[in-house]
Coordinates of C-alpha atoms in Angstrom, one line a residue:
X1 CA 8.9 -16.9 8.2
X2 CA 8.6 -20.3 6.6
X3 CA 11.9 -22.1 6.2
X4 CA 13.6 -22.9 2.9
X5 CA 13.8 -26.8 2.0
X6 CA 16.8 -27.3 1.9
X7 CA 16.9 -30.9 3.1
X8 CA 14.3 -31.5 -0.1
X9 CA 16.9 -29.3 -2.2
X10 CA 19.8 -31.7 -1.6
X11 CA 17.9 -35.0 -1.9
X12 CA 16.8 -34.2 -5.2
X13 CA 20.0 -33.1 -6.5
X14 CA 21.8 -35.9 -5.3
X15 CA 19.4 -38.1 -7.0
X16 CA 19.8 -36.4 -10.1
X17 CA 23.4 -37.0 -10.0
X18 CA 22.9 -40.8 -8.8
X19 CA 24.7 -40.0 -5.8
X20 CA 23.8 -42.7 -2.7
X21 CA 23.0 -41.3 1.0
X22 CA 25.9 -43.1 1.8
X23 CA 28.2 -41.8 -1.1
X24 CA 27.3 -38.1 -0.2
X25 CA 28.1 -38.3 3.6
X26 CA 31.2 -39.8 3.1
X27 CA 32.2 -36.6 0.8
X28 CA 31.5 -34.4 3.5
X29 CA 32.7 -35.9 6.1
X30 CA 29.2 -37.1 8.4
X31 CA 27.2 -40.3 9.0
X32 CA 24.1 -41.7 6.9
X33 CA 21.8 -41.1 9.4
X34 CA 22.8 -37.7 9.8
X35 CA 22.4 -36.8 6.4
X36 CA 18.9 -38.4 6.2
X37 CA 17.6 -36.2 8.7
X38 CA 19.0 -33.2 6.3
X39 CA 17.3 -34.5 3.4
X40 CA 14.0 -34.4 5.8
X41 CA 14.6 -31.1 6.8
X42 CA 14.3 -32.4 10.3
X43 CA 17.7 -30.7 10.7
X44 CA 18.9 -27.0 10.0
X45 CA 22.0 -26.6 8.4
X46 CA 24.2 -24.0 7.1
X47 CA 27.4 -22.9 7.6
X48 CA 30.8 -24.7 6.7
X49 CA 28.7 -28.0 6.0
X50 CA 26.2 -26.3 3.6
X51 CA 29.2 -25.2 1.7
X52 CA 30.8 -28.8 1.9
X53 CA 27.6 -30.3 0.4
X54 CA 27.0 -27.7 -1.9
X55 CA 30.5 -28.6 -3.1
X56 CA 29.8 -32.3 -3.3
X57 CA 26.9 -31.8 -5.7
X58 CA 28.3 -29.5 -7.3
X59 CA 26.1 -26.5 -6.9
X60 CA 26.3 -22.6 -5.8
X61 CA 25.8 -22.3 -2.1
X62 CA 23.1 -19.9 -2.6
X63 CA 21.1 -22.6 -4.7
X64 CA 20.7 -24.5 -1.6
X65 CA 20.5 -21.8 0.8
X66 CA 17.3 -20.9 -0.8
X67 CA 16.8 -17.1 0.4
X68 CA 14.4 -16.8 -2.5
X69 CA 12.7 -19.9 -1.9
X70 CA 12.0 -19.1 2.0
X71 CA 10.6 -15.6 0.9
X72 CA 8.3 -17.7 -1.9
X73 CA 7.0 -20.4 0.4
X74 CA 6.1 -17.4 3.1
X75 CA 4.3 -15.4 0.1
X76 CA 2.3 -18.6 -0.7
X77 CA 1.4 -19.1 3.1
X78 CA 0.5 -15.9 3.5
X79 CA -1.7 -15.2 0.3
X80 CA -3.5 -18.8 1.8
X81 CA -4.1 -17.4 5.0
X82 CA -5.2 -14.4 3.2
X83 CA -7.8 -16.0 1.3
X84 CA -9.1 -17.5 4.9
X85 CA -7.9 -20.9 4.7
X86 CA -6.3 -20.3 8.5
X87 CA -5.5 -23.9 8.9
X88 CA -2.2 -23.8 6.5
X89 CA 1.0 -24.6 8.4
X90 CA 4.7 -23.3 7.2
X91 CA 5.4 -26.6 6.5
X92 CA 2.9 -27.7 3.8
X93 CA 4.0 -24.5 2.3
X94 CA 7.8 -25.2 2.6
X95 CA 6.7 -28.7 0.6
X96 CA 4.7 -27.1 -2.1
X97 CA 7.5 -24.8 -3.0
X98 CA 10.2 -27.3 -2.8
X99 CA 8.1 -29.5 -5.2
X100 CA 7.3 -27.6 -7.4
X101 CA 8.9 -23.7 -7.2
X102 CA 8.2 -22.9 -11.0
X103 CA 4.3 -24.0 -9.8
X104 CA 4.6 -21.8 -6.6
X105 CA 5.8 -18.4 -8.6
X106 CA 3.1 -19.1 -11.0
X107 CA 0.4 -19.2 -7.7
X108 CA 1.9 -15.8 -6.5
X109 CA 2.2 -14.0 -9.9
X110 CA -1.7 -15.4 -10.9
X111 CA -2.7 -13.6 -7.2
X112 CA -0.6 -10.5 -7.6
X113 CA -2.5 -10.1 -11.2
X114 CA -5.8 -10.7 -9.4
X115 CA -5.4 -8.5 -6.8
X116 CA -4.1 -5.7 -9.4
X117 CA -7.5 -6.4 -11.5
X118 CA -9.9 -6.1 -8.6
X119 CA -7.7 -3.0 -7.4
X120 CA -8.2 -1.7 -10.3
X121 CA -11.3 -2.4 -11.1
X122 CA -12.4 -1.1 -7.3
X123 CA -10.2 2.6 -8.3
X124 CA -12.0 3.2 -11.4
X125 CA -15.6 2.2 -10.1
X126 CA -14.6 4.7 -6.9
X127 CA -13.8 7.4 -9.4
X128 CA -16.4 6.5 -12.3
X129 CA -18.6 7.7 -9.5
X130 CA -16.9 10.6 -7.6
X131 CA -14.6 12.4 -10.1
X132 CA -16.4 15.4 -11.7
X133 CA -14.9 15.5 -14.5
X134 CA -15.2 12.2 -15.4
X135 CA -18.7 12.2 -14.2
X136 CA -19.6 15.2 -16.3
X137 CA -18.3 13.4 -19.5
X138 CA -20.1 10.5 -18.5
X139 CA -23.6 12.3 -18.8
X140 CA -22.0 13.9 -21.8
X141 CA -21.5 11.1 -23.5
X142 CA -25.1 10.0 -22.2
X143 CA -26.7 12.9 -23.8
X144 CA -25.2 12.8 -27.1
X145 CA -25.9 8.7 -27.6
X146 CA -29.5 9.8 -26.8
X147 CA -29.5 12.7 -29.3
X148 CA -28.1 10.6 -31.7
X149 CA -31.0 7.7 -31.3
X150 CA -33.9 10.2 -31.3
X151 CA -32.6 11.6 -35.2
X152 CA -31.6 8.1 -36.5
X153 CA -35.2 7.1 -35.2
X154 CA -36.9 9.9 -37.1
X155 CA -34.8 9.1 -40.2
X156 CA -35.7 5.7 -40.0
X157 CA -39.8 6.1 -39.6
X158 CA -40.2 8.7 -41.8
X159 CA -39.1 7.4 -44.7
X160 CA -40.7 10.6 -46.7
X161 CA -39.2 13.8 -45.0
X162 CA -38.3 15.8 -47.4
X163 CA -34.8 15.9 -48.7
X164 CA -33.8 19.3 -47.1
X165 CA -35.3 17.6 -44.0
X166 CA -33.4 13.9 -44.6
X167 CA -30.0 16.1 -44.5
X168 CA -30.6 18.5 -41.5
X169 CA -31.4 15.4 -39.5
X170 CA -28.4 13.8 -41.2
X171 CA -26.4 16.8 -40.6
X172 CA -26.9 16.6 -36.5
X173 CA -26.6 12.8 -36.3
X174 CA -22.6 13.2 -37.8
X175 CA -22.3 16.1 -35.6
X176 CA -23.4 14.6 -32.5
X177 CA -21.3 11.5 -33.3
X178 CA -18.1 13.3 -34.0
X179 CA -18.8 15.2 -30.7
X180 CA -19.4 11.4 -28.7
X181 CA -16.2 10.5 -29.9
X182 CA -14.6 13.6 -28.8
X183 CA -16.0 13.3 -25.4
X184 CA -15.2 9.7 -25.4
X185 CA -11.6 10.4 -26.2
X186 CA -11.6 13.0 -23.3
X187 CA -12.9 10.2 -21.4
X188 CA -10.0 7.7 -22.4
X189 CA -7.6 10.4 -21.5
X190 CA -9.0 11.1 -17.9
X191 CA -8.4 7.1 -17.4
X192 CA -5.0 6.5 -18.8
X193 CA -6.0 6.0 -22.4
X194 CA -4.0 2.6 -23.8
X195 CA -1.7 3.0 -20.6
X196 CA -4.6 2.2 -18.7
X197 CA -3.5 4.4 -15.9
X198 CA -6.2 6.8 -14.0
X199 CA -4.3 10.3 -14.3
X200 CA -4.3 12.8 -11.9
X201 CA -6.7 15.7 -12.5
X202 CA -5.1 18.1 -9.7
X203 CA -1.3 18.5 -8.1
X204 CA -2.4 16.6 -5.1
X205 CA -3.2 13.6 -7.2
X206 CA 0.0 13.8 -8.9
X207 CA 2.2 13.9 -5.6
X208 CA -0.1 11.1 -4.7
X209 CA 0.5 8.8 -8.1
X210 CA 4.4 9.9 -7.7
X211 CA 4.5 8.2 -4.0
X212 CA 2.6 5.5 -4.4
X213 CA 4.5 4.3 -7.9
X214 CA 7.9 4.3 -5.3
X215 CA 6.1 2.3 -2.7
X216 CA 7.0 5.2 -0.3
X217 CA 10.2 4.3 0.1
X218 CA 13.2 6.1 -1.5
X219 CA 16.5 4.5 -1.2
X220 CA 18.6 7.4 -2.2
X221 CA 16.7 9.6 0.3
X222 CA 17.3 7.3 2.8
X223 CA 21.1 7.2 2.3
X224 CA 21.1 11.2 2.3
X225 CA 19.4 11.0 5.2
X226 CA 22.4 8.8 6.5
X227 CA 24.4 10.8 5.5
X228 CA 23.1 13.6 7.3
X229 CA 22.3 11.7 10.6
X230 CA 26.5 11.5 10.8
X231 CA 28.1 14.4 9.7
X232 CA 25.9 16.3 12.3
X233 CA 26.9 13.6 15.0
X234 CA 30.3 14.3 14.3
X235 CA 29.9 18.1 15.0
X236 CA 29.8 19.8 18.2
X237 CA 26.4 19.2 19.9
X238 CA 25.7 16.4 17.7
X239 CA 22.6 16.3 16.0
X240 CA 20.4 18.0 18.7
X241 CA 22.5 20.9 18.6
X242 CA 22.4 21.0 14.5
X243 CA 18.8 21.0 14.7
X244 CA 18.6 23.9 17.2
X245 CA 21.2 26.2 15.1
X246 CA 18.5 26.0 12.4
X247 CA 15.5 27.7 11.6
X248 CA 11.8 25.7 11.3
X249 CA 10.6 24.7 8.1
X250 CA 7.8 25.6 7.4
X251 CA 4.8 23.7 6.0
X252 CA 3.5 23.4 2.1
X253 CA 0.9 20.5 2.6
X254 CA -2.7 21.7 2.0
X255 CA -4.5 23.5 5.2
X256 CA -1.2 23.6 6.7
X257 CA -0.5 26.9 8.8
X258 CA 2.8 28.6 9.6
X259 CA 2.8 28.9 13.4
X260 CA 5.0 30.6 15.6
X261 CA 8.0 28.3 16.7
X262 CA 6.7 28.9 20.6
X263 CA 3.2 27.6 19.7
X264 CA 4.8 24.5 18.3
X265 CA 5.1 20.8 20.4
X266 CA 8.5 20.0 21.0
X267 CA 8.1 16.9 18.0
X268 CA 6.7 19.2 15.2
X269 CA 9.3 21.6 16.5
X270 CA 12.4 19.0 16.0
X271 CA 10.3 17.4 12.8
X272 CA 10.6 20.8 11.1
X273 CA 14.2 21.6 11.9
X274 CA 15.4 18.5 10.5
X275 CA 13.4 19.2 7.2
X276 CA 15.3 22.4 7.4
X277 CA 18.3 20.2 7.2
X278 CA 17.2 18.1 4.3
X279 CA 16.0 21.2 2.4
X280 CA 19.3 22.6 2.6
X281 CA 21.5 20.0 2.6
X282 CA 20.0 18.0 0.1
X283 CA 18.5 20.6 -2.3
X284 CA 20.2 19.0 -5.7
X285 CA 19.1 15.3 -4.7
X286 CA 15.2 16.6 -4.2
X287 CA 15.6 18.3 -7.3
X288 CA 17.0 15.4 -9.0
X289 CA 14.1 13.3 -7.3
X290 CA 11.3 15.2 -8.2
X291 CA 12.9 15.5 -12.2
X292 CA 10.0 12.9 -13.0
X293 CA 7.5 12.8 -16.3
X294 CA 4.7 11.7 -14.2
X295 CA 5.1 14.9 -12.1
X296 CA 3.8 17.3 -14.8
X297 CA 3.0 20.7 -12.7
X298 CA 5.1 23.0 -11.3
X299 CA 3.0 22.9 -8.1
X300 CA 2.7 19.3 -8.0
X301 CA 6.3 19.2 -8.1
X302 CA 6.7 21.9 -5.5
X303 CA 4.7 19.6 -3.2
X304 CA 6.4 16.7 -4.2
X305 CA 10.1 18.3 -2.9
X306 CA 7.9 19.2 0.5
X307 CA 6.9 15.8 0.7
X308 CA 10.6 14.3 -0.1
X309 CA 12.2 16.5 2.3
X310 CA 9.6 15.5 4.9
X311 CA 10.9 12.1 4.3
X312 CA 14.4 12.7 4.7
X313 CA 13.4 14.4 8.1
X314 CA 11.7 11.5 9.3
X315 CA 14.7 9.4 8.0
X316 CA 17.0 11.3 10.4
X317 CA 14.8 11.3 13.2
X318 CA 14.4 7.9 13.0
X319 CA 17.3 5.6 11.9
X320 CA 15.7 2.9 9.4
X321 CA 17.7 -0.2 11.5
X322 CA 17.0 1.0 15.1
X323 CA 13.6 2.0 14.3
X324 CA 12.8 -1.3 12.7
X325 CA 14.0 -3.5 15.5
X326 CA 12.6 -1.4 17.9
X327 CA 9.5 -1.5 16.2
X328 CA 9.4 -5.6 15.8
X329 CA 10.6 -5.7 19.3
X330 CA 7.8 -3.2 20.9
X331 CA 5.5 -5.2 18.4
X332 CA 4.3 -1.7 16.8
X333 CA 3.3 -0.1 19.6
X334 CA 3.4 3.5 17.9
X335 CA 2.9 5.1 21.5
X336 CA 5.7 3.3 23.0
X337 CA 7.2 3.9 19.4
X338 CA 6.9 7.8 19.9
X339 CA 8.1 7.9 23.9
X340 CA 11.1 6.1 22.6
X341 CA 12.3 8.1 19.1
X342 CA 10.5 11.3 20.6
X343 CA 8.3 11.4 17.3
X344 CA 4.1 12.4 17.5
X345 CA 1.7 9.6 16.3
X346 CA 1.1 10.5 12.8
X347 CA 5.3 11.0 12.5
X348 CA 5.7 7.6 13.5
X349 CA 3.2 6.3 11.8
X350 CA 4.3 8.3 8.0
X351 CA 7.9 6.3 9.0
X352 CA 6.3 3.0 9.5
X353 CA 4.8 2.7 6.2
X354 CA 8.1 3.6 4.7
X355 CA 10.1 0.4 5.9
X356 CA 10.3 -1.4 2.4
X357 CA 13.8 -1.7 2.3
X358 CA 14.2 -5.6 0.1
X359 CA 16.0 -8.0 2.4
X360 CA 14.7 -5.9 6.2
X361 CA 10.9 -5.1 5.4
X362 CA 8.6 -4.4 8.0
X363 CA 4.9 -4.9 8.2
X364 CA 3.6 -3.2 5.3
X365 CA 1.1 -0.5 5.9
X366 CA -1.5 1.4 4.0
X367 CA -2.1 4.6 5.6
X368 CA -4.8 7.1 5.3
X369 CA -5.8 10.7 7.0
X370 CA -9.2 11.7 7.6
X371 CA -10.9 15.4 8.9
X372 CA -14.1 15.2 11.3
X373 CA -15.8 16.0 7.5
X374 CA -14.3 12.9 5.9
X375 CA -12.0 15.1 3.5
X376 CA -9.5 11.9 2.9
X377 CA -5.7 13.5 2.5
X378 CA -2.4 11.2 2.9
X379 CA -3.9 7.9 0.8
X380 CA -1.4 5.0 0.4
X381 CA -2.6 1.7 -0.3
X382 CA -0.7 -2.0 0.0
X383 CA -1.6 -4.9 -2.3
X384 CA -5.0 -6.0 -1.6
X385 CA -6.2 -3.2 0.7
X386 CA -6.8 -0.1 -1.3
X387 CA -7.1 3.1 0.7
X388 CA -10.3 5.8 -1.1
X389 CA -8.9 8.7 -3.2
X390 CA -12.1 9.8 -4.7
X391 CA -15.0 10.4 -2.5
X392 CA -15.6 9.1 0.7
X393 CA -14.3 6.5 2.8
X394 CA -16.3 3.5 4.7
X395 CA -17.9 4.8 8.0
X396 CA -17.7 1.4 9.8
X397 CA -13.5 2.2 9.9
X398 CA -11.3 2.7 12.5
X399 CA -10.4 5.8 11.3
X400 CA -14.0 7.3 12.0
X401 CA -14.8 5.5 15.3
X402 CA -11.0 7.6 16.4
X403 CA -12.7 10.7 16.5
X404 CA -14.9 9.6 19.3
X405 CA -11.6 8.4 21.5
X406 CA -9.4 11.4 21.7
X407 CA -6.9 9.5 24.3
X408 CA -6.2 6.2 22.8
X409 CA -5.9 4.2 19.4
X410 CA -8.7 2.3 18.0
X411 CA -7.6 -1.3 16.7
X412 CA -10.3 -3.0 14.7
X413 CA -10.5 -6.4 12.3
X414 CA -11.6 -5.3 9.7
X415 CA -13.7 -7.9 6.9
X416 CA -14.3 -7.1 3.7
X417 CA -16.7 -7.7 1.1
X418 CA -15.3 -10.8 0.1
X419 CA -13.4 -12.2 2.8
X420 CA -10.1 -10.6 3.0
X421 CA -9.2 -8.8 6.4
X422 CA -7.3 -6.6 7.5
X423 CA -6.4 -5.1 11.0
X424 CA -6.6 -1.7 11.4
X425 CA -5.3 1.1 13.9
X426 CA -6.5 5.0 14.3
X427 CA -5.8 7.9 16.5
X428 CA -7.0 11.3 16.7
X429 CA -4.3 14.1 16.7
X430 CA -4.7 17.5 17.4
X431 CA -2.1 20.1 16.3
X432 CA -2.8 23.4 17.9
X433 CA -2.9 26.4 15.7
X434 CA -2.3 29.3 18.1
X435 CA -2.9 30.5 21.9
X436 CA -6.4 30.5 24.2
X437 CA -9.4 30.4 22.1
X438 CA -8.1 28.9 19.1
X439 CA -9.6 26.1 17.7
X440 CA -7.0 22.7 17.3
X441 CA -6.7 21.5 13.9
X442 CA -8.1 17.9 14.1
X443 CA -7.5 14.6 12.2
X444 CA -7.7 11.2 12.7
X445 CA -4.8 9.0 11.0
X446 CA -5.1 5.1 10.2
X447 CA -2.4 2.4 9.6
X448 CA -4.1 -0.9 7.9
X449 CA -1.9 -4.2 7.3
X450 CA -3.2 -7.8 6.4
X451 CA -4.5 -9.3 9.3
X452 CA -1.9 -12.1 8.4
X453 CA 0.3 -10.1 10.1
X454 CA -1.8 -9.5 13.7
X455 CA 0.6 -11.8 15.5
X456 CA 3.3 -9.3 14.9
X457 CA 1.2 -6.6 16.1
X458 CA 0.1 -5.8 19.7
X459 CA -3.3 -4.1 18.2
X460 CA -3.9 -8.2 17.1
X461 CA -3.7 -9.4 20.9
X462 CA -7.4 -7.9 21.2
X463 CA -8.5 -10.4 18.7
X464 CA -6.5 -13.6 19.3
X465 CA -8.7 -16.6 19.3
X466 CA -12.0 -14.5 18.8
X467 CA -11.3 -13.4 15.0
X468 CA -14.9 -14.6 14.1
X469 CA -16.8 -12.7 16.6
X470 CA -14.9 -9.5 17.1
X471 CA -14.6 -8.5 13.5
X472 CA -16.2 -5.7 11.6
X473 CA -17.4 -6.0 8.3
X474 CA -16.8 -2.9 6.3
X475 CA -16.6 -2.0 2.6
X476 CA -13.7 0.6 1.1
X477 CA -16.9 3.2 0.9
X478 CA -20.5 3.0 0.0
X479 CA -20.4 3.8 -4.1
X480 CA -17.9 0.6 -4.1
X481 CA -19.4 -1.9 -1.9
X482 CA -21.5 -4.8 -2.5
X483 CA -23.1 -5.2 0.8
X484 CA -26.3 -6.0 0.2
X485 CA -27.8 -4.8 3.8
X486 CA -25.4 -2.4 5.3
X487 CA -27.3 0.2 7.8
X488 CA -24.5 2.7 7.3
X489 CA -24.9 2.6 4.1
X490 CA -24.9 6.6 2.4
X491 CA -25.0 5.9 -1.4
X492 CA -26.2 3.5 -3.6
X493 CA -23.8 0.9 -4.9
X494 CA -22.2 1.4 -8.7
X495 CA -22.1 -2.5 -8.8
X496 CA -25.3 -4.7 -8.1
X497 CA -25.2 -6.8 -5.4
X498 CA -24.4 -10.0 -6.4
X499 CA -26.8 -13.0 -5.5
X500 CA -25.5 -14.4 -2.0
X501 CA -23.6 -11.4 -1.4
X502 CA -22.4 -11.2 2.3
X503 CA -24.6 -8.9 4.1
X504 CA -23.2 -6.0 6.4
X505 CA -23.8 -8.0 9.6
X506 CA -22.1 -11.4 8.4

């Protein structure tokens, strides 16, 4: 984390109040010299002396303290390193905000927009191209444009049809064009119309939409959850024996099965007891939760309390604090993860990308789930990696390549189209779905962060020092990338390549 200037802080004010070196280390009781290696940040301060200086200049201890400004200087480093200049240090940074911080919030608001353009611009070029419905308007709309040229061009080169014929033609041309308009409205719709939000066209999408609007993280659930967590340490057994008194939930996601409880592992076992606990301990706050506008079905809503209470499960299995430091301490090992919080891969992975808690983030995560078909399920994307929602997702990923190791994770650095990259991590799990013969139900989940943040991860030590010649370059899937010679390529780009376009082995 890059550190606040503080030292640049004081100087400043104390030159805006016409204060001397001298004059200001007298008031707070240190030498000259001392104070000059503040004003150079060359010393870290804080404490009773922060306070006294703050008092001295007259100024809230928390304007020099510079939370905000620490966070801002390590968004501007990070959106740098992001956009591959690799040689930026804290410091330079650190300076850049502390000279100019109203310049520095203007940097990271201008990239935030940028990245939400090209996002957005990426979502509705991936469903342009896969949605049906929006497809089937599209050659709609195509039809009736052409219909419409072919009778104005007859009205126009035959200037001596007769009248009957001038208003039949007429006729068709207003009735196609009323009918362009209507499928163009229907069009508008599909896409957000002036809120320039994609809607969802099915319950899944709208679970989806309602999740990814929260960042996946739900403060209230995770107080519940809390909540929870201590009244069932307090009583007898503790929380283990809570969870055996009560019965398995059982699953509402899409292909899920109801198994037997003795056909269950002992994770999915205890994961489904504690959503017990959350459905019915917490039945008015999921209700109150899923009370939103943008939730407009009954059965998205339906899936939307199942997914909730799934949360609140996973909150209680594993304690937001603990898990976090745990997790920054085993440097996101999600095996070691799992041993130690007795959770299956794609558990601890769902809790990981939920740590977005302001003030104790962790890494943030995107997340998606894939089947051996490529059916995408489970999409959640982070600012400047979008995860597929529509169609396909890019077979040079991770979360392919898992399928073919069944016993270990797949860590790859990923490089996209133009530039960014990203480090990603996939693992095939198998859940079984019954006794000898039956066939396992099979996916493969991913985790993807911002390579930025491949120090912090021990899937990153693969790469340290050969970032250039170990990474991948991949596109989000085929209809969306601009690759101009990719050999996996399955579909023919929406965009043209542009001229100079990276290739696919760059």
């Amino acid at each position: 984390m890059a550190r606040a200037p503080i030292g640049r802080r004081i100087r400043e004010r104390r030159r805006d109040r016409r204060m001397t070196q001298a004059a200001l280390a007298e008031a707070v009781g240190i030498s000259a010299s001392y104070l000059n290696l503040i004003e150079h940040d060359k010393r870290q301060i804080g404490g009773t002396l922060l306070r006294r200086i703050a008092g001295a200049l007259e100024l809230e201890v928390g304007a020099l303290s510079g939370v905000e400004d620490a966070r801002l200087a390590q968004d501007v480093l990070e959106i740098g390193r992001s956009l591959g200049l690799h040689g930026l240090e804290e410091g330079t940074a650190t300076d850049f905000v502390a000279r100019a911080p109203d310049w520095a919030r203007a940097f990271v608001t201008l990239h935030r927009a940028y990245r939400d353009s090209v996002e957005t611009a990426g979502a509705l070029s991936d469903r342009l191209s896969q949605d049906p419905a929006l497809m089937e308007l599209g050659h709609a709309v195509l039809n009736r444009v052409t219909a419409i040229r072919s009778f104005a061009e007859i009205l126009e080169q035959y200037g001596d049809l007769a009248p009957q014929e001038q208003r039949r033609f007429a006729h068709i041309v207003a009735a196609e064009s009323d009918q362009l308009a209507t499928n163009a409205r229907e069009m508008l719709t599909l896409l957000g119309g002036a809120a320039g939000e994609a809607r969802p066209s099915s319950p899944e999408e709208e679970v989806d939409d309602f999740i990814i609007r929260n960042g996946n993280h739900f403060p209230a659930l995770e107080e519940a959850a809390d909540s929870l967590r201590a009244e069932a340490a307090a009583a007898a057994g503790g929380l283990a024996g809570v969870l055996d008194a009560l019965a398995p939930s059982e699953p509402d996601a899409p292909g899920a099965t109801g198994l037997p409880t003795i056909d269950l592992p002992e994770a999915s076992l205890r994961f489904r007891r504690a959503r017990r606990l959350a459905e019915t301990r917490a039945a008015d706050l999921l209700d109150a939760t899923v009370d939103d506008p943008r939730l407009a079905s009954d059965e998205a809503r339906v899936r939307a309390r199942g997914a909730l209470a799934s949360y609140i499960a996973g909150a209680i299995l594993f304690p937001y604090e603990p898990f976090l430091e745990t997790a920054e301490a085993m440097r996101y090992d999600i095996d070691r993860l799992a041993a130690r919080f007795a959770g299956s891969f794609e558990q601890i992975a769902h809790r990981l990308v939920t740590l977005r808690r302001p003030g104790a983030e962790g890494v943030p995560f995107a997340f998606l789930r894939a089947d051996p078909a490529g059916n995408l399920s489970k999409p959640f994307s982070i600012p400047g990696l979008r995860m597929p929602r529509f169609g396909g997702s890019c077979p040079r990923w991770a979360l392919h390549a898992a399928f073919g190791e069944p016993d270990r994770p797949v860590a790859q650095l990923a490089v996209m189209p133009g530039g960014e990259r990203h480090l990603f991590v996939a693992r095939r799990v198998s859940k079984r779905t019954g006794g000898f013969g039956s066939a396992p139900v099979v996916f493969a989940v991913m985790l993807g962060c911002d390579a930025v943040y491949a120090d912090r991860l021990v899937y990153g030590d693969a790469f340290a020092g050969r970032r250039d010649t170990l990474a991948t370059p991949v596109g989000v899937n085929c209809r969306t990338c601009r690759r101009a010679d990719c050999a996996q390529r399955a579909h023919a780009p929406v965009l043209t390549p542009a001229a100079g376009m990276i290739g696919a082995e760059a």
